[in-house]
CSV table of C-alpha atoms and ligand atoms in Angstrom, one decimal:
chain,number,residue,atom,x,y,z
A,1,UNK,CA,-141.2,-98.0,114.3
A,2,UNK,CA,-138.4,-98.1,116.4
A,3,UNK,CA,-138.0,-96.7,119.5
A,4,UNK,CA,-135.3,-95.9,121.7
A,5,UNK,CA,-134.8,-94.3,125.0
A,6,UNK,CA,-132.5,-91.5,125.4
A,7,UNK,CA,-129.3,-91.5,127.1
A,8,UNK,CA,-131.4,-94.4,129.1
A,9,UNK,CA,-129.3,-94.9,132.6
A,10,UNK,CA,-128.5,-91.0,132.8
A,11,UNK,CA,-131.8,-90.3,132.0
A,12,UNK,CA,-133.2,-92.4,134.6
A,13,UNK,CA,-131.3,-90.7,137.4
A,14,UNK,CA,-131.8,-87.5,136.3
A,15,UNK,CA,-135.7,-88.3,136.5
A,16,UNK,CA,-134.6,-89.4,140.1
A,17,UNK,CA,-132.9,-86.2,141.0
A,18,UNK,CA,-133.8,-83.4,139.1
A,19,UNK,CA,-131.1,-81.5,140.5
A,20,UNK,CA,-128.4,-83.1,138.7
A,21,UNK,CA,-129.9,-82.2,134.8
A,22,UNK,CA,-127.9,-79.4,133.4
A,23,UNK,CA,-124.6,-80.9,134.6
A,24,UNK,CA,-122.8,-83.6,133.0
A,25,UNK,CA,-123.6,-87.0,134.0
A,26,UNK,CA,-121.9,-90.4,134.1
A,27,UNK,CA,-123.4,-93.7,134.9
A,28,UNK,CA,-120.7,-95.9,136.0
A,29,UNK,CA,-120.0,-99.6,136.6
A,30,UNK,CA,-117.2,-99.8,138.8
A,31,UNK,CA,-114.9,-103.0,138.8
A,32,UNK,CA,-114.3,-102.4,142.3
A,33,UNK,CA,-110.8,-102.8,142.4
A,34,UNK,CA,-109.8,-99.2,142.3
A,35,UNK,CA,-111.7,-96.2,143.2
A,36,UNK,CA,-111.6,-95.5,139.2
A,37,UNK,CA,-111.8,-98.7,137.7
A,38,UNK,CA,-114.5,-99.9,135.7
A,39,UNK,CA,-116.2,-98.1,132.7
A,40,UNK,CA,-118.9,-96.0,131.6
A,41,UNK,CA,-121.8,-97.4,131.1
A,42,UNK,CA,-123.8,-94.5,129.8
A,43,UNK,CA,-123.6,-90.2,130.1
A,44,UNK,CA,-125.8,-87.9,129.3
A,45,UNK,CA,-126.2,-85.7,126.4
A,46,UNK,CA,-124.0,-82.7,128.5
A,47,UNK,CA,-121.3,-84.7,129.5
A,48,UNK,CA,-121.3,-85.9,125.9
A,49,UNK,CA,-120.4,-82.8,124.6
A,50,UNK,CA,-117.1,-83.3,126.3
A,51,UNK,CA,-116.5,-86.7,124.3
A,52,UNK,CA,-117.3,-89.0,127.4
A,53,UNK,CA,-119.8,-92.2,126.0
A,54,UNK,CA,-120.7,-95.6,126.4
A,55,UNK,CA,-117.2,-98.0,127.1
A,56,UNK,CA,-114.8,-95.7,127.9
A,57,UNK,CA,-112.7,-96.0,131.0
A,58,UNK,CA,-114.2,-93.9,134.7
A,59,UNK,CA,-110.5,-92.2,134.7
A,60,UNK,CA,-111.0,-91.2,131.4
A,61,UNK,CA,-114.4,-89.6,131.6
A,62,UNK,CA,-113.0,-87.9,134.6
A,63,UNK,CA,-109.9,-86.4,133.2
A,64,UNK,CA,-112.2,-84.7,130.5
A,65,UNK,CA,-114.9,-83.5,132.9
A,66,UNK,CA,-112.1,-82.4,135.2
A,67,UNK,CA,-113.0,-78.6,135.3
A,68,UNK,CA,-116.4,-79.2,135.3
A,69,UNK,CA,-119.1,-80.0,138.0
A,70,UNK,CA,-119.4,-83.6,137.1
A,71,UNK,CA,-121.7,-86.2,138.5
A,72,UNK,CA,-120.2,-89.8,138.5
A,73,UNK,CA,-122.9,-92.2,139.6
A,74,UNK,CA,-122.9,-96.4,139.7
A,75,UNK,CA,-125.3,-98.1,137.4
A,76,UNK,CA,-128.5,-99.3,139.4
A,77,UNK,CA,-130.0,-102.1,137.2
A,78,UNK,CA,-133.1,-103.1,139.5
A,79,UNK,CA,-133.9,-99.0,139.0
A,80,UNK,CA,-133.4,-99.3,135.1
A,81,UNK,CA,-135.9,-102.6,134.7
A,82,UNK,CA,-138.7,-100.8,136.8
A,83,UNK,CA,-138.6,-97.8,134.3
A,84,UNK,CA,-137.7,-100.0,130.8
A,85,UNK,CA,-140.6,-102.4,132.4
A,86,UNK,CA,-143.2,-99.8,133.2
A,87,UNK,CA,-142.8,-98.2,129.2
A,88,UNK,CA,-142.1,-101.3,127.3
A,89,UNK,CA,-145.9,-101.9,128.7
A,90,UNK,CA,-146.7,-98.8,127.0
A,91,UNK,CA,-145.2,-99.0,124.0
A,92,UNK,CA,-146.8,-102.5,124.0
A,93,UNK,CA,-150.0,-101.2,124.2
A,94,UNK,CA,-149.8,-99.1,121.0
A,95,UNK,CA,-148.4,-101.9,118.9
A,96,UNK,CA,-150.0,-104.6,116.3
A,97,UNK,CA,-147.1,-106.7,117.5
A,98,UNK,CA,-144.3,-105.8,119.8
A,99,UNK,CA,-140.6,-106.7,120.3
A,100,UNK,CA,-138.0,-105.6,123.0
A,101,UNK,CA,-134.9,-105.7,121.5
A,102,UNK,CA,-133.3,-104.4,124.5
A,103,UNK,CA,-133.6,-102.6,128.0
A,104,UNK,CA,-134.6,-99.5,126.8
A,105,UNK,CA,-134.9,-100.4,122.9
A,106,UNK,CA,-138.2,-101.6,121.0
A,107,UNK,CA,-140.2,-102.7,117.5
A,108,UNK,CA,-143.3,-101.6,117.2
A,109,UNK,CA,-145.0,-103.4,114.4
A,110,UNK,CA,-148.2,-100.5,113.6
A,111,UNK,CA,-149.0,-101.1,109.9
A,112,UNK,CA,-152.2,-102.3,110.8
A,113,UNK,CA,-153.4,-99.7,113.1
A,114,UNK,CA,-152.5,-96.8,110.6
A,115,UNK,CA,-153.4,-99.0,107.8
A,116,UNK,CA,-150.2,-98.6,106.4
A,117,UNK,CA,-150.3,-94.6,106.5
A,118,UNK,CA,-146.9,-92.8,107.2
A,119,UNK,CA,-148.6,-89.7,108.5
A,120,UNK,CA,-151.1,-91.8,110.9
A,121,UNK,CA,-148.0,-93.2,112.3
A,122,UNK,CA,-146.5,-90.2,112.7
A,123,UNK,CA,-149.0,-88.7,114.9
A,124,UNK,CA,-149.1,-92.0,116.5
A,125,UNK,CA,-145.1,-91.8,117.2
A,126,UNK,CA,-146.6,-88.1,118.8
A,127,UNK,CA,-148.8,-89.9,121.6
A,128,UNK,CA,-146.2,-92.7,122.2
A,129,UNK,CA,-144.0,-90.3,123.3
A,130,UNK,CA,-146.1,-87.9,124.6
A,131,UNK,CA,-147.7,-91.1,126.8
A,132,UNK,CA,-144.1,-91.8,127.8
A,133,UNK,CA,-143.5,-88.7,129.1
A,134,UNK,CA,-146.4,-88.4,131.3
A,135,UNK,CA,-146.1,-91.2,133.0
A,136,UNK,CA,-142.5,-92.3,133.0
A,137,UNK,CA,-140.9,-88.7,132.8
A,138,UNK,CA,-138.9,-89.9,129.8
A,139,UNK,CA,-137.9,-88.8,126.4
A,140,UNK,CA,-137.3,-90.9,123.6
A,141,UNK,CA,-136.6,-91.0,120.2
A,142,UNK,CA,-138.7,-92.9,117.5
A,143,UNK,CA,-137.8,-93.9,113.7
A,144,UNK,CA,-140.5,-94.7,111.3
A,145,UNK,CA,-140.1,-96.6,108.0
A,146,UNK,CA,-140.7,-99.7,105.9
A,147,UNK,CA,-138.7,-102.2,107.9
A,148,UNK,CA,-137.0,-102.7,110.3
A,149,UNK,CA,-133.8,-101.7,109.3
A,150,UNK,CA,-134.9,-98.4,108.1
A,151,UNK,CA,-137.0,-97.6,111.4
A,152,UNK,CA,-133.4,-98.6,113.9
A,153,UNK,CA,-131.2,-95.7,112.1
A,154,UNK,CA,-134.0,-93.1,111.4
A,155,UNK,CA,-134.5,-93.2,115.1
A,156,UNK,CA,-130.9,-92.7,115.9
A,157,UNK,CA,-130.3,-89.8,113.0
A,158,UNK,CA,-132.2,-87.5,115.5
A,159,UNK,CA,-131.4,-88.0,118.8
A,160,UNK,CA,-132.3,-87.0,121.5
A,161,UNK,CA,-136.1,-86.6,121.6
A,162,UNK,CA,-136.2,-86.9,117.7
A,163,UNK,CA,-138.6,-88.5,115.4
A,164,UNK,CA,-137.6,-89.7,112.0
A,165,UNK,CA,-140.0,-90.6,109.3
A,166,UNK,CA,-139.0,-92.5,106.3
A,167,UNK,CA,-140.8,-93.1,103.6
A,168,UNK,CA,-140.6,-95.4,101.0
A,169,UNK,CA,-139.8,-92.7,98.3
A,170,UNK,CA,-137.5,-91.1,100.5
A,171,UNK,CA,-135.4,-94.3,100.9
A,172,UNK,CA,-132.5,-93.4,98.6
A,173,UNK,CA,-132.2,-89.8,99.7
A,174,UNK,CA,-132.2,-90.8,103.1
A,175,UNK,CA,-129.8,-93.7,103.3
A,176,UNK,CA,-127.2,-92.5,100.5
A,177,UNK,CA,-125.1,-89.8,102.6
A,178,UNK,CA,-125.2,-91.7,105.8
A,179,UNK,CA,-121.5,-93.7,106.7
A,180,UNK,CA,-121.7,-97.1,106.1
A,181,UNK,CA,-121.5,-97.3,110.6
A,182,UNK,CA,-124.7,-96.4,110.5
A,183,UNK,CA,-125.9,-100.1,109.5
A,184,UNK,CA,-126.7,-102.4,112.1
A,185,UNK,CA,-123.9,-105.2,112.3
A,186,UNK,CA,-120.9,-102.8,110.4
A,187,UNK,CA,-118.3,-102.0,113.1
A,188,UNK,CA,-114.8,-100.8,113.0
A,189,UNK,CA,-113.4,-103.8,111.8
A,190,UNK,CA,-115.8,-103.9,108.5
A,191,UNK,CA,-115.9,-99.8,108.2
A,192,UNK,CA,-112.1,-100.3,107.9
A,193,UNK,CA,-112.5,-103.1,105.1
A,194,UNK,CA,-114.9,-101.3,103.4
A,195,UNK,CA,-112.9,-98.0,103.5
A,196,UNK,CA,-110.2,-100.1,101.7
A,197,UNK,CA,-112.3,-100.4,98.8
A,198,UNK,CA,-113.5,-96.5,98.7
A,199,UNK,CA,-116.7,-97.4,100.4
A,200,UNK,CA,-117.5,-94.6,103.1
A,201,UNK,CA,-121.4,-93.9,102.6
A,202,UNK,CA,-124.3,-96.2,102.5
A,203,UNK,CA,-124.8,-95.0,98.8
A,204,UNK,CA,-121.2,-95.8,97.5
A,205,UNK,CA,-121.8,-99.1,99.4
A,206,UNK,CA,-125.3,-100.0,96.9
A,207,UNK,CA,-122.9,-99.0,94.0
A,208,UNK,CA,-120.7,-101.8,94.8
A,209,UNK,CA,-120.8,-105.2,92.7
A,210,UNK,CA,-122.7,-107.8,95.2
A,211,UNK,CA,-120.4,-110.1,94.1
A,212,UNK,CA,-117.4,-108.6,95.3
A,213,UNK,CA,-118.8,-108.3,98.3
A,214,UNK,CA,-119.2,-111.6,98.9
A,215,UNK,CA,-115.7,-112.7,97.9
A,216,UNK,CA,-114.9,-110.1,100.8
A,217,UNK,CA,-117.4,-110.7,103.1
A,218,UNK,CA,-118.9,-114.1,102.7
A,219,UNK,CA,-122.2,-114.9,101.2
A,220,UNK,CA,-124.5,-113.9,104.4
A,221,UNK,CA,-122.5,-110.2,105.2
A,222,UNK,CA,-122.1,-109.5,101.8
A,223,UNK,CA,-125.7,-110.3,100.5
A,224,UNK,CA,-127.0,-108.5,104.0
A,225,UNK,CA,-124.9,-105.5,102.8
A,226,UNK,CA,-125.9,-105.2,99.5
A,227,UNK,CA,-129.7,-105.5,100.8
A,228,UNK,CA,-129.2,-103.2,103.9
A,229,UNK,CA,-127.2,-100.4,101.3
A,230,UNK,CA,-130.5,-100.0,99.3
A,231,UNK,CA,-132.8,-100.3,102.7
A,232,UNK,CA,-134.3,-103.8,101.9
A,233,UNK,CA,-135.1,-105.4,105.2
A,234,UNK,CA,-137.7,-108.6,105.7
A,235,UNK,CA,-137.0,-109.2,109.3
A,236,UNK,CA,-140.6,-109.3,110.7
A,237,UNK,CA,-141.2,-107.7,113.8
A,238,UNK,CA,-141.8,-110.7,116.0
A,239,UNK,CA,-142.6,-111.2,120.1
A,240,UNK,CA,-139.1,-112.6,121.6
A,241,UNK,CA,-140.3,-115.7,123.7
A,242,UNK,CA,-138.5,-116.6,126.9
A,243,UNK,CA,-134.8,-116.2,127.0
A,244,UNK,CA,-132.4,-119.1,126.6
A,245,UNK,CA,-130.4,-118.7,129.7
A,246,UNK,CA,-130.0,-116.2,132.6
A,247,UNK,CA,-126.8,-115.8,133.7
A,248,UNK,CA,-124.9,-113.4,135.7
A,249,UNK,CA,-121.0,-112.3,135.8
A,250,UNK,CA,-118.6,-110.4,138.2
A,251,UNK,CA,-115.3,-109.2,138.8
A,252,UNK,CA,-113.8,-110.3,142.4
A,253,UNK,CA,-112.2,-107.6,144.2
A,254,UNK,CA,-109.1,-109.3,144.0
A,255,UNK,CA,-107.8,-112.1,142.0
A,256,UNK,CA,-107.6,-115.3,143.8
A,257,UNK,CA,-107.3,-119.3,144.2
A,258,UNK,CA,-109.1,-119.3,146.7
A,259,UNK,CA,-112.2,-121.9,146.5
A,260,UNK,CA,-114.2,-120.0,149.5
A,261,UNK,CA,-113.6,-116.8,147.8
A,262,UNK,CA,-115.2,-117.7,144.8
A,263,UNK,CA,-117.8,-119.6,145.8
A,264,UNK,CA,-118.8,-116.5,148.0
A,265,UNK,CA,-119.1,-114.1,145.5
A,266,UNK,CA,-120.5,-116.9,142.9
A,267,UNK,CA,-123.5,-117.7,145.7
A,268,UNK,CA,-124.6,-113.9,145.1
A,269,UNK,CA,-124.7,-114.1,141.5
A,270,UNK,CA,-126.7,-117.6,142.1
A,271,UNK,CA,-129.2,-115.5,144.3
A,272,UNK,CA,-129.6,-112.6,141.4
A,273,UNK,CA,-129.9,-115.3,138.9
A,274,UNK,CA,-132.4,-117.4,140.8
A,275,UNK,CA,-134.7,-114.4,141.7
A,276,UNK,CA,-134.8,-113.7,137.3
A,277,UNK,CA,-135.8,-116.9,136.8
A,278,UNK,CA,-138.8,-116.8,139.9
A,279,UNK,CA,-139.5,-113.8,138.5
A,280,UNK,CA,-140.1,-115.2,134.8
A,281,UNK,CA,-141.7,-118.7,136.5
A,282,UNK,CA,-139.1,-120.6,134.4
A,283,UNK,CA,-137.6,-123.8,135.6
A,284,UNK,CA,-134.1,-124.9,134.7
A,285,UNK,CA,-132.2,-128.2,134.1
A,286,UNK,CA,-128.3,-126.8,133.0
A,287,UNK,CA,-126.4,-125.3,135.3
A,288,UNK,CA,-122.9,-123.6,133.8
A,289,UNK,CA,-120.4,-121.6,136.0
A,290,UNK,CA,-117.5,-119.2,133.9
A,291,UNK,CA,-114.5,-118.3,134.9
A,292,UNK,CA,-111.9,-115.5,133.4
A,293,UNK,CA,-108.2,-116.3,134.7
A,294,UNK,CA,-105.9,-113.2,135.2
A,295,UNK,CA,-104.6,-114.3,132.3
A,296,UNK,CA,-107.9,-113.4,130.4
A,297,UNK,CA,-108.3,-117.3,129.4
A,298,UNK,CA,-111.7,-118.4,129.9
A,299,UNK,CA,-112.8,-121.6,132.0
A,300,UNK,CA,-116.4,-123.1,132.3
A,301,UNK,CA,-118.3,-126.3,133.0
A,302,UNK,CA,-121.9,-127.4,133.0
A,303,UNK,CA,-123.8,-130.2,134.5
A,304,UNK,CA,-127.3,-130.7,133.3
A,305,UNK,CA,-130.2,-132.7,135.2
A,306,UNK,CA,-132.8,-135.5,134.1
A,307,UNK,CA,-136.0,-133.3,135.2
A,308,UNK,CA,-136.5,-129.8,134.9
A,309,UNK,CA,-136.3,-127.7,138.8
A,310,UNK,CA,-136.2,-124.5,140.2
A,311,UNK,CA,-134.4,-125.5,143.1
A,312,UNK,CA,-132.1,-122.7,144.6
A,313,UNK,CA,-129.7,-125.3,147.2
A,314,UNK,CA,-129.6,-127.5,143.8
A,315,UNK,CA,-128.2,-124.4,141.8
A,316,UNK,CA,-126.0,-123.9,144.6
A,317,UNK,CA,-124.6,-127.0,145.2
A,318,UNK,CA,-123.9,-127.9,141.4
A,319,UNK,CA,-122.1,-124.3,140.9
A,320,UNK,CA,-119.9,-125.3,144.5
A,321,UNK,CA,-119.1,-128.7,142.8
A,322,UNK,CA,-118.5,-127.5,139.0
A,323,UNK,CA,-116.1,-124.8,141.0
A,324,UNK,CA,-114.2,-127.5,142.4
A,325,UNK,CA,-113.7,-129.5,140.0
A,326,UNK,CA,-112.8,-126.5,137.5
A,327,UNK,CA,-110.0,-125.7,140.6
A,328,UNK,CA,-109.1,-129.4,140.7
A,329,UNK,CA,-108.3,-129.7,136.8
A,330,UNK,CA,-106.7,-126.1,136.8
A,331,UNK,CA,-103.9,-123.9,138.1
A,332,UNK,CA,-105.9,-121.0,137.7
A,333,UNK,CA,-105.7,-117.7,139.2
A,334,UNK,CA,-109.9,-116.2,139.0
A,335,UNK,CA,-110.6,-113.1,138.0
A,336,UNK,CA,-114.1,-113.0,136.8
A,337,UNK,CA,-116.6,-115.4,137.6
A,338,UNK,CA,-119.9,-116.1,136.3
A,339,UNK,CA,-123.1,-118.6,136.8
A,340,UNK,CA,-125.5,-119.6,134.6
A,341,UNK,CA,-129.0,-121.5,134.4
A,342,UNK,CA,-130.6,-122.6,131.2
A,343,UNK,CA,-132.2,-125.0,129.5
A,344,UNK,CA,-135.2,-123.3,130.6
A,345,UNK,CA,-138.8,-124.4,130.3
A,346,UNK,CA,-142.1,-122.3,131.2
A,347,UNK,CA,-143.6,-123.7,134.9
A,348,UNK,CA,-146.6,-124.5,133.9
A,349,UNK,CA,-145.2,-126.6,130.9
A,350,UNK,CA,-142.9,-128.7,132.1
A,351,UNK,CA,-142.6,-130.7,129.0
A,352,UNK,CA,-141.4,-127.9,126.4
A,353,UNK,CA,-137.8,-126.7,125.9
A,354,UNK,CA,-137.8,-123.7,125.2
A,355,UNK,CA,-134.5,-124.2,123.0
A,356,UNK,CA,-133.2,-127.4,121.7
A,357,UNK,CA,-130.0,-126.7,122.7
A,358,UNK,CA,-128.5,-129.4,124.2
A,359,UNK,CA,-125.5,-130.5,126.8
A,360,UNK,CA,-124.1,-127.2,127.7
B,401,LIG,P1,-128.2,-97.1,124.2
B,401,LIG,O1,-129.6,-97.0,123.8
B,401,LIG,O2,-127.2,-97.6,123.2
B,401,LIG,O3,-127.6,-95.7,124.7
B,401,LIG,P2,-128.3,-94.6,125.6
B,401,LIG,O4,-129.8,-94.9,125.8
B,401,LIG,O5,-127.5,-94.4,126.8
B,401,LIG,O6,-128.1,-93.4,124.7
B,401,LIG,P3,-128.9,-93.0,123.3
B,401,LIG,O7,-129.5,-91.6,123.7
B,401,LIG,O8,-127.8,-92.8,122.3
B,401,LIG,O9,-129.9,-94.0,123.0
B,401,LIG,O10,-128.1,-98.1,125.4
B,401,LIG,C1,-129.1,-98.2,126.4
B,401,LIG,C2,-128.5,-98.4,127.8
B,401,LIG,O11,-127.7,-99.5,127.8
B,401,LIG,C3,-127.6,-97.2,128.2
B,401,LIG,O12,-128.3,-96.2,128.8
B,401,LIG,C4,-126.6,-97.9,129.2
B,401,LIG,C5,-126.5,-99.3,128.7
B,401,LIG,N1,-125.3,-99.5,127.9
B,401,LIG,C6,-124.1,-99.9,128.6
B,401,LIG,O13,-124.2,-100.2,129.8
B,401,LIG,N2,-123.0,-100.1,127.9
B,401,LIG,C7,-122.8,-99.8,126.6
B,401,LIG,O14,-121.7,-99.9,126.0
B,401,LIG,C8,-124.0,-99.3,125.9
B,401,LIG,C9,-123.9,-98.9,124.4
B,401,LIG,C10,-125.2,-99.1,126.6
B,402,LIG,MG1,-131.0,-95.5,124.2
């Protein structure tokens, strides 16, 4: 099964203030450069209505909620991770084998535990979220089926506070009306290709010739959508291991040249991205800073050490120097910058990399 959190950021401060639940609500991340800039991060299901979502612009949103009682609110990650943390240990507990795909998204691999029974899992979907809501306050939405694939868009076909079963049987029925969006990994771009050659639902797409789709696509896309069309799906569901980086990026008030400038808001995202990796007891021995000009082009540099350390003044010092050396090599004007540590290996096992991915 999959399960997914509704409206997850809105949700969240609904739960916080109760008050706010029947009016629309939008979860913002402000750029900080105007009172208005930025964009939505999430809303909830009443200020959907009104056709604000995820991406759009914060002026936007407002000019559509303009005549109503609105509630704009900035995102507050650190209040989001204590929620996702608190029911991904939930869900965890209620799964054969478990995999967070997300903040508030996760595979619950349960074929054991109902032995393979669709209505056993159903019931078991029932306590998940009843659990859920008892002790987090929050509604979800679950989709059942064979794989993977199947379980992501039954869960979304019923949202919010749905639950989607899919059984085998019920495959074709079920996937043959849906548009082709509705498959993870087709977007605009592809929906637009794919409308060229009179392919709108998931059904007309398995009546297409796989070869054709692979002279359009490429072997992997077009093979994956040929499989994905009929709901064939191996992917097991498997426990992510540590990540390969942590990283953090931010706008700067203003654009600038200015070394101190940078460094000063780059020492912040060092502090934020030093606490993650505490937190996770990795160690790191790459350290990468990014920067995004005014002109949108994209700078970055890495330097990466003999021994693995966790060393905060280290981290700091190496992002200073890559800075100044980036400044030193460019005329550029910053308008984003970003810090990264990776090459990451567990604390207690100093001698494992976690990825064999080298230099960068
Ligand atoms: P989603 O699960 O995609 O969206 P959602 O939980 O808000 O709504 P739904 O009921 O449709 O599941 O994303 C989870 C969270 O991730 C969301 O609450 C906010 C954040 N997010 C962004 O910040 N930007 C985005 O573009 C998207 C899609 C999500
Ligand atoms: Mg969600």
């Amino acid at each position: 099964m999959l399960v997914d959190l509704d409206y997850f950021f809105a949700q969240s401060e609904e739960r916080r203030n109760p008050s706010i639940k029947d009016k629309p609500v939008v979860v913002c991340v402000y750029s900080g450069r105007t009172e208005d800039s930025g964009a939505v991060s999430t809303a909830n299901y009443v200020a959907r209505k009104y056709g604000v979502k995820s991406g759009i612009p914060i002026s936007l949103a407002k000019q559509k909620l303009k005549d109503e009682d609105a509630v704009f609110l900035p995102v507050d990650k650190k209040f989001y991770h204590q929620i996702s943390d608190n029911i991904m240990e939930i869900l965890r507990s209620h799964a054969d084998v478990f995999e967070q795909v997300g903040i508030d998204e996760a595979y619950l691999d349960v074929t054991q535990r109902t032995k393979s029974d669709y209505q056993q899992a159903e019931n078991l979907a029932e306590i998940i979220r009843a659990d859920v809501l008892a002790q987090e306050q929050l509604t979800c939405s679950i989709g059942i089926g064979p794989n993977k694939l199947v379980a992501k868009i039954a869960a979304d076909v019923q949202k919010p506070d749905g639950l989607t079963v899919v059984k085998p049987h019920e495959l074709n029925v079920f996937l043959s009306p849906l548009p082709v969006r509705r498959l993870v990994g087709i977007g605009k771009i592809i929906e637009k290709k794919l409308e060229a050659l009179g392919v709108r639902t998931v059904g007309q797409l398995a009546q297409v010739d796989v070869q054709l789709l692979v002279d359009v696509f490429g072997r992997k896309l077009g093979t994956y959508f040929h499989n994905a069309s009929r709901g064939i799906d191996d992917e097991p569901v498997q426990e992510r291991g540590e990540p390969e980086s942590v990283s953090r990026i931010s706008t700067l008030k203003n654009d600038t040249k200015e070394l101190t400038d940078i460094i000063d808001e780059a020492y912040k995202l060092c502090d934020e991205v030093h606490a993650r990796l505490l937190k996770r007891e990795l160690l790191y021995r790459s350290v990468s800073i990014y920067l995004v000009a005014g002109d949108l082009s994209v700078h970055s540099r890495s330097k990466t050490f003999e021994n693995p350390t966790r060393n905060l003044i280290t981290f700091k010092e190496t992002v200073k120097e890559l800075f100044e050396k980036l400044l030193n090599e460019n005329d550029v004007v910053a308008r984003r910058v970003g810090v990264k540590l990776s090459n990451l290996t567990k604390k207690e096992n100093q001698q494992k990399p976690l990825t064999s991915f080298f230099g960068n």
